[in-house]
XYZ file of C-alpha atoms in Angstrom:
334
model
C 0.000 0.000 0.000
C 1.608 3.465 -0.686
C 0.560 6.986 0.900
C -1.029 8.118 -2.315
C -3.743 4.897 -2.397
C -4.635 6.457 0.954
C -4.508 10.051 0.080
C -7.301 8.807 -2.910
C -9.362 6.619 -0.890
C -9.534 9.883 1.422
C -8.071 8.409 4.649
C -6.435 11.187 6.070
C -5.927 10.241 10.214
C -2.319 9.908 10.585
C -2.386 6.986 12.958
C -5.297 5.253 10.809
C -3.234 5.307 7.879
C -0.558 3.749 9.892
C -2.990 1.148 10.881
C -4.065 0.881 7.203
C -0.281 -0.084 6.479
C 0.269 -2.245 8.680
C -2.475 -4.091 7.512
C -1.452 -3.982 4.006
C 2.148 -5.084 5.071
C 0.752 -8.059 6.746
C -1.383 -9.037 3.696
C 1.509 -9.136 1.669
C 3.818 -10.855 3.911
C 1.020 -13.740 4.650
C -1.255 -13.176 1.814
C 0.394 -15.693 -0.748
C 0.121 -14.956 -4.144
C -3.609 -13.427 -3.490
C -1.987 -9.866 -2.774
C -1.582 -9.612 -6.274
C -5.124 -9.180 -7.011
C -4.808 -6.004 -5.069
C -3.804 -4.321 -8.724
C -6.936 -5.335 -9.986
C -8.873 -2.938 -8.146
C -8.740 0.967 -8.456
C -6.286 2.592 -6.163
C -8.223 4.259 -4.042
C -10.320 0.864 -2.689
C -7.065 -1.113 -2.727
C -6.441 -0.283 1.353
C -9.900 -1.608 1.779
C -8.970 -4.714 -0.256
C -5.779 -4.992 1.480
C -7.130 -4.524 5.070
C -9.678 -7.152 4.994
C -7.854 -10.176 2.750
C -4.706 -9.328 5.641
C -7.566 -10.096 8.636
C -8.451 -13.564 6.923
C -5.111 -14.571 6.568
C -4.465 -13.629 10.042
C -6.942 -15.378 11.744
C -6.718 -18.565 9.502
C -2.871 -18.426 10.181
C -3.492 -18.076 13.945
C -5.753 -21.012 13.728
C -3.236 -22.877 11.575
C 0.262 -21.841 12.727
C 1.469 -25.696 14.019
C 4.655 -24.129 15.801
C 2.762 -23.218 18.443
C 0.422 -25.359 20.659
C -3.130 -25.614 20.888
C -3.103 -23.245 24.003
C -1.382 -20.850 22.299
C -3.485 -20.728 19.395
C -6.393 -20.124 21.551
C -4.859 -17.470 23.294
C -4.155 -15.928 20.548
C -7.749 -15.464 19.188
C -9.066 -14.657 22.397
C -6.197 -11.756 22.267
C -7.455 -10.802 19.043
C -10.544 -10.855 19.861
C -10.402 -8.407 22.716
C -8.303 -6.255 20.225
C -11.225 -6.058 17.883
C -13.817 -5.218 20.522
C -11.690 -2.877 21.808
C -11.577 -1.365 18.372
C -15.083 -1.294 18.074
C -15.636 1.020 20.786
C -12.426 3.451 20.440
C -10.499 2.024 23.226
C -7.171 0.228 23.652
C -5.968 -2.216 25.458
C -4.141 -2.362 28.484
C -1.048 -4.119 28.294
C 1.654 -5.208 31.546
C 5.011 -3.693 29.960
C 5.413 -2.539 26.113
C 2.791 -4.853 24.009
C 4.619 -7.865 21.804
C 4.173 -7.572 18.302
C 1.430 -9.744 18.284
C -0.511 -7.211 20.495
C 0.475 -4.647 18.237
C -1.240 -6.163 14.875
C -3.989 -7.456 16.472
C -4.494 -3.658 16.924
C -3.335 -2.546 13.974
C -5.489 -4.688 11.742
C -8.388 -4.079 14.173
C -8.316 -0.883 13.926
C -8.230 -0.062 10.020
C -10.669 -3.525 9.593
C -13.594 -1.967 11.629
C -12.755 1.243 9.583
C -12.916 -0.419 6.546
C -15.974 -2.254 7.822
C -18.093 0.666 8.951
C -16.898 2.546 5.307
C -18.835 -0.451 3.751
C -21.680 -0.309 5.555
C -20.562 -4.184 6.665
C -21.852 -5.785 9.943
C -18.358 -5.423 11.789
C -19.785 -5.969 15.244
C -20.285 -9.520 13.503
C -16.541 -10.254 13.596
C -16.557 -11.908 16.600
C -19.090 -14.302 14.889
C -16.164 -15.761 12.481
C -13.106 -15.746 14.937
C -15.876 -17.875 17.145
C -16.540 -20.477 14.261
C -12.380 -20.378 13.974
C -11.951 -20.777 17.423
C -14.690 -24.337 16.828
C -12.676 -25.210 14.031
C -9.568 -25.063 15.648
C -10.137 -28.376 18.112
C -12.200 -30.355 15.477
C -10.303 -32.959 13.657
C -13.099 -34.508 11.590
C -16.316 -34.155 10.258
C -19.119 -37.699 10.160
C -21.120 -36.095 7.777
C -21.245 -33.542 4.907
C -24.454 -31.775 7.187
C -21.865 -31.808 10.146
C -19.189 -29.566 8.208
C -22.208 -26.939 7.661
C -21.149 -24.245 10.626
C -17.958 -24.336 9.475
C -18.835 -23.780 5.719
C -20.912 -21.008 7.147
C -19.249 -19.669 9.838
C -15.341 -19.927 8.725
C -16.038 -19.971 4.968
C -19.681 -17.958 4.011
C -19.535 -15.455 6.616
C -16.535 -12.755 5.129
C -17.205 -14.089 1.839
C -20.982 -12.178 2.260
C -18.716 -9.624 3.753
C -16.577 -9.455 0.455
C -19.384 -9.383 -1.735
C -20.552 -6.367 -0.086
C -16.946 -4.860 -0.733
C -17.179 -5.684 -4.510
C -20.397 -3.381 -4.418
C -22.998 -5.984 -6.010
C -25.307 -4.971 -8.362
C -28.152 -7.482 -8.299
C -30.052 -9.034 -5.614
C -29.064 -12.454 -6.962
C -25.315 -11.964 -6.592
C -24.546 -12.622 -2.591
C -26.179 -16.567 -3.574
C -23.844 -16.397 -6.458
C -21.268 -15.679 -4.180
C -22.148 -18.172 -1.591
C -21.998 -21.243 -4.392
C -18.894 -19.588 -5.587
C -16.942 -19.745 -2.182
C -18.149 -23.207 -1.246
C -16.525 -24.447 -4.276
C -13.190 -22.850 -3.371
C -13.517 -24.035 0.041
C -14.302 -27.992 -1.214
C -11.639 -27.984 -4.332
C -9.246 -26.764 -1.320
C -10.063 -29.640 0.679
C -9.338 -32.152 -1.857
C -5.861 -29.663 -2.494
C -4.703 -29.691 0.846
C -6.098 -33.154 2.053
C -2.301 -34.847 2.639
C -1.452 -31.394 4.319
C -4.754 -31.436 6.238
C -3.700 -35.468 7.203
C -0.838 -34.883 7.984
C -1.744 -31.659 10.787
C -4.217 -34.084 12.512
C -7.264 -33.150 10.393
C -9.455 -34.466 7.558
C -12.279 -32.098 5.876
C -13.669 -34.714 3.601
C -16.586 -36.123 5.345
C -15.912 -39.402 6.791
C -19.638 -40.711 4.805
C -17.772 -40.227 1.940
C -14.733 -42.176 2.517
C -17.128 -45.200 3.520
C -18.769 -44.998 0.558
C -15.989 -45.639 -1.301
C -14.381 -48.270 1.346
C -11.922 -45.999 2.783
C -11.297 -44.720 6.491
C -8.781 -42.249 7.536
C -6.260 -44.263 8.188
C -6.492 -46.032 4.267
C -6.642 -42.856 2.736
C -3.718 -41.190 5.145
C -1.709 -44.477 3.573
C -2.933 -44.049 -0.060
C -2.593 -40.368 -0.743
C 1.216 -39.135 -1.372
C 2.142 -42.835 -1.876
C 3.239 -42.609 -5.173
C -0.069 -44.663 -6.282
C -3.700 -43.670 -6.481
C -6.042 -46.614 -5.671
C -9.508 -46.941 -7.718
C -11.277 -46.109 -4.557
C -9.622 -42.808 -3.886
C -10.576 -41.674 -7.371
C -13.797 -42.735 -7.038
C -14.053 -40.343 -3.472
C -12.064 -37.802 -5.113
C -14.087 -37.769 -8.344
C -17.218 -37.469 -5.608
C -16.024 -34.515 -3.908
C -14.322 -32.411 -6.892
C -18.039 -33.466 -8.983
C -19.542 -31.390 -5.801
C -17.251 -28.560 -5.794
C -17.332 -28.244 -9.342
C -21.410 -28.243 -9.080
C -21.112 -25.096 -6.854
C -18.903 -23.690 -9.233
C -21.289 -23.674 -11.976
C -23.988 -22.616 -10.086
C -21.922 -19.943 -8.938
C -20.373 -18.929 -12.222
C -22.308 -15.643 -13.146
C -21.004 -14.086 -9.594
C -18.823 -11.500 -11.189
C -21.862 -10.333 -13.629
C -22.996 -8.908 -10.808
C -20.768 -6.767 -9.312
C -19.552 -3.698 -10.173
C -16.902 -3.561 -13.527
C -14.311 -2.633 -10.931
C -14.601 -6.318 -9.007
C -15.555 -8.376 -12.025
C -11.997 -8.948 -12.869
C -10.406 -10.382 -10.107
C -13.488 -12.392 -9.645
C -13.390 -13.762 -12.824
C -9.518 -14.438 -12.152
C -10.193 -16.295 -8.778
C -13.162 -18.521 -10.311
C -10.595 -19.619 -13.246
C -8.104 -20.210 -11.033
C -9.778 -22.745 -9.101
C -11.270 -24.094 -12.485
C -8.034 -24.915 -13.033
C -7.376 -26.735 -9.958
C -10.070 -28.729 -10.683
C -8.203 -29.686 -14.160
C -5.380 -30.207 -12.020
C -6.867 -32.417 -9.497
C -8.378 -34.752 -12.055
C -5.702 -34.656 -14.713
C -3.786 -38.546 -15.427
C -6.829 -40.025 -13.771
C -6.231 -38.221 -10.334
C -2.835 -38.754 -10.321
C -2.542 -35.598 -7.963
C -3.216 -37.429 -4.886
C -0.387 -39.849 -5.620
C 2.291 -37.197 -5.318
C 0.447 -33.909 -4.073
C 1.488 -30.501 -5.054
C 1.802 -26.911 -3.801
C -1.287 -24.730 -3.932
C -2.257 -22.856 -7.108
C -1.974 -18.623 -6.884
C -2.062 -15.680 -8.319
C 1.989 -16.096 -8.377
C 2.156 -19.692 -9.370
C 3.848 -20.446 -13.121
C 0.580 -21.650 -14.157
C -1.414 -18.827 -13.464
C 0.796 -15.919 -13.507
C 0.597 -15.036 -17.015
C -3.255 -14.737 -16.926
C -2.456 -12.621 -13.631
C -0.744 -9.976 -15.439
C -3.134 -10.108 -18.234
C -5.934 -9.732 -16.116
C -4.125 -6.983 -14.357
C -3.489 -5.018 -17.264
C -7.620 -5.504 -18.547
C -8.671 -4.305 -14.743
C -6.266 -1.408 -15.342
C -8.132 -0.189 -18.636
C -11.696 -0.916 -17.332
C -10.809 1.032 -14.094
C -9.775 3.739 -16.060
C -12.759 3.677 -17.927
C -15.222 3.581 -15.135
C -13.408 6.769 -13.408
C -14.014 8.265 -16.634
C -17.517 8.000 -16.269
C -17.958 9.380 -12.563
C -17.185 6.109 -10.898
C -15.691 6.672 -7.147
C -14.842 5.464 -4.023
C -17.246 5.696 -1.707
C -16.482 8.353 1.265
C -14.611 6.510 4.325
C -16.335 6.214 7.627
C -15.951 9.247 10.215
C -17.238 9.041 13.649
């Protein structure tokens, strides 16, 4: 984030901007290759962008960061927590000695996030809501059913997404169900990405129905998948699971048709980016889950080149809409 994407988006507090920064910093350091899309959007709504992809990442990585121990973890979003609510009505918190500099982002991002919430006209006192469905998540290891993994689908997955879509200023009444469909089928196809990665933590987000369908348990399909050989009944689940991402996907597909020009790009980018993991997943007759690979981004070989493409298209129709009158909403003032 520079000083002049703040100047535009009219954030002129000097120790909101620093907030805003921070933020931004932290997006790009934990982001992955998703910071990219940030150059999709018009300058002056990039700190928004920024702000709110760095508090997913965040929280996900608090959640997920297996260097420290399940305490700690907790801690942590309980510390965040209170950093938010303290946010939410102007106050800080009181720290024994100088605050770490985990204290000091959980501020930070708190701080410019509620800002960026209240801009949006977003439900920010609803935050707590999603670090509570985290805080679930984070002692669950399993899931019996596909009806069982529903709060965290809506909770962990649904709840900023509905948040997001109000960011990428929707233009129908159909589009936050669009959006919904969309998102589940990122969530699912990451599932079936990560599920070696996801073993191997302790966890499994396929549900376990599924595997006994297909004559699998956890333990078969912890032995089958990065084995160098994919059995007929771990295509068979995989096929199952992928089939029911993909089906969200299509449903889902006309999501960027209705938002506003600015979004529709990086929309469009994200939903053929995980079309492509799908292609991935399936390619060699699921030959993926015999030697698993890293995640697909905005930054990966495979889909860099349609990142700066789309880039450079977001750049003209950007232009464009400023042209015509298009701006940035005014940012939130007590």
């Amino acid at each position: 984030m520079t000083v002049h994407e703040l100047d535009l988006a009219g954030i002129t507090d000097s120790g909101l901007r620093a907030d805003y920064l921070k933020s931004s910093r932290l997006f790009r350091d934990i982001g992955r290759g998703r910071f990219l899309g940030r150059y999709m959007f018009p300058a002056a709504k990039r700190p928004y962008f920024d702000t709110f992809f760095s508090f997913v990442c965040y929280v996900d990585d608090l959640v997920d960061d297996v260097n420290r121990s399940l305490e700690v973890r907790k801690q942590r979003l309980d510390e965040f927590e209170r950093a938010y609510l303290a946010a939410c009505d102007g106050e800080e918190i009181e720290t024994d000695g100088p605050p770490s500099g985990d204290h000091v982002a959980d501020a930070a991002l708190s701080r410019a996030l509620v800002h960026m919430m209240r801009t949006w006209d977003l439900p920010y006192r609803d935050v707590p809501q999603f670090v509570q469905a985290q805080r679930e998540a984070l002692t669950t290891y399993e899931y019996a059913t596909y009806e069982e993994m529903d709060p965290f689908i809506q909770g962990v997955t649904l709840l900023p997404a509905v948040w997001i879509n109000g960011l990428f200023e929707p233009q129908t009444e159909d589009s936050e169900e669009l959006c919904r469909h969309t998102i589940t089928a990122f969530q699912l196809l990451d599932f079936a990405w990560d599920v070696q990665e996801d073993l191997e933590l302790g966890r499994l987000y396929l549900p376990l129905e599924d595997l006994t369908k297909f004559g699998l348990d956890r333990t078969s399909l912890a032995r089958e998948v990065g084995s160098g050989h994919v059995s007929e009944a771990v295509r068979e689940l995989m096929k199952f699971e992928i089939d029911r991402a993909v089906g969200h996907l299509d449903a889902g597909r006309a999501w960027g048709r209705t938002l506003h020009p600015t979004s529709r790009t990086f929309v469009d980018l994200d939903i053929e980016t995980h079309r492509q993991m799908a292609v991935e997943l399936v390619k060699d007759d699921y030959a993926f889950f015999g030697r698993p690979k890293k995640g697909l981004g905005f930054n990966s070989a495979k889909i860099a080149p349609r990142t700066a493409a789309a880039a450079a298209r977001a750049k003209r129709i950007n232009r464009e809409a400023e042209q015509s009158g298009y701006r940035i909403r005014r940012p939130w003032s007590a």
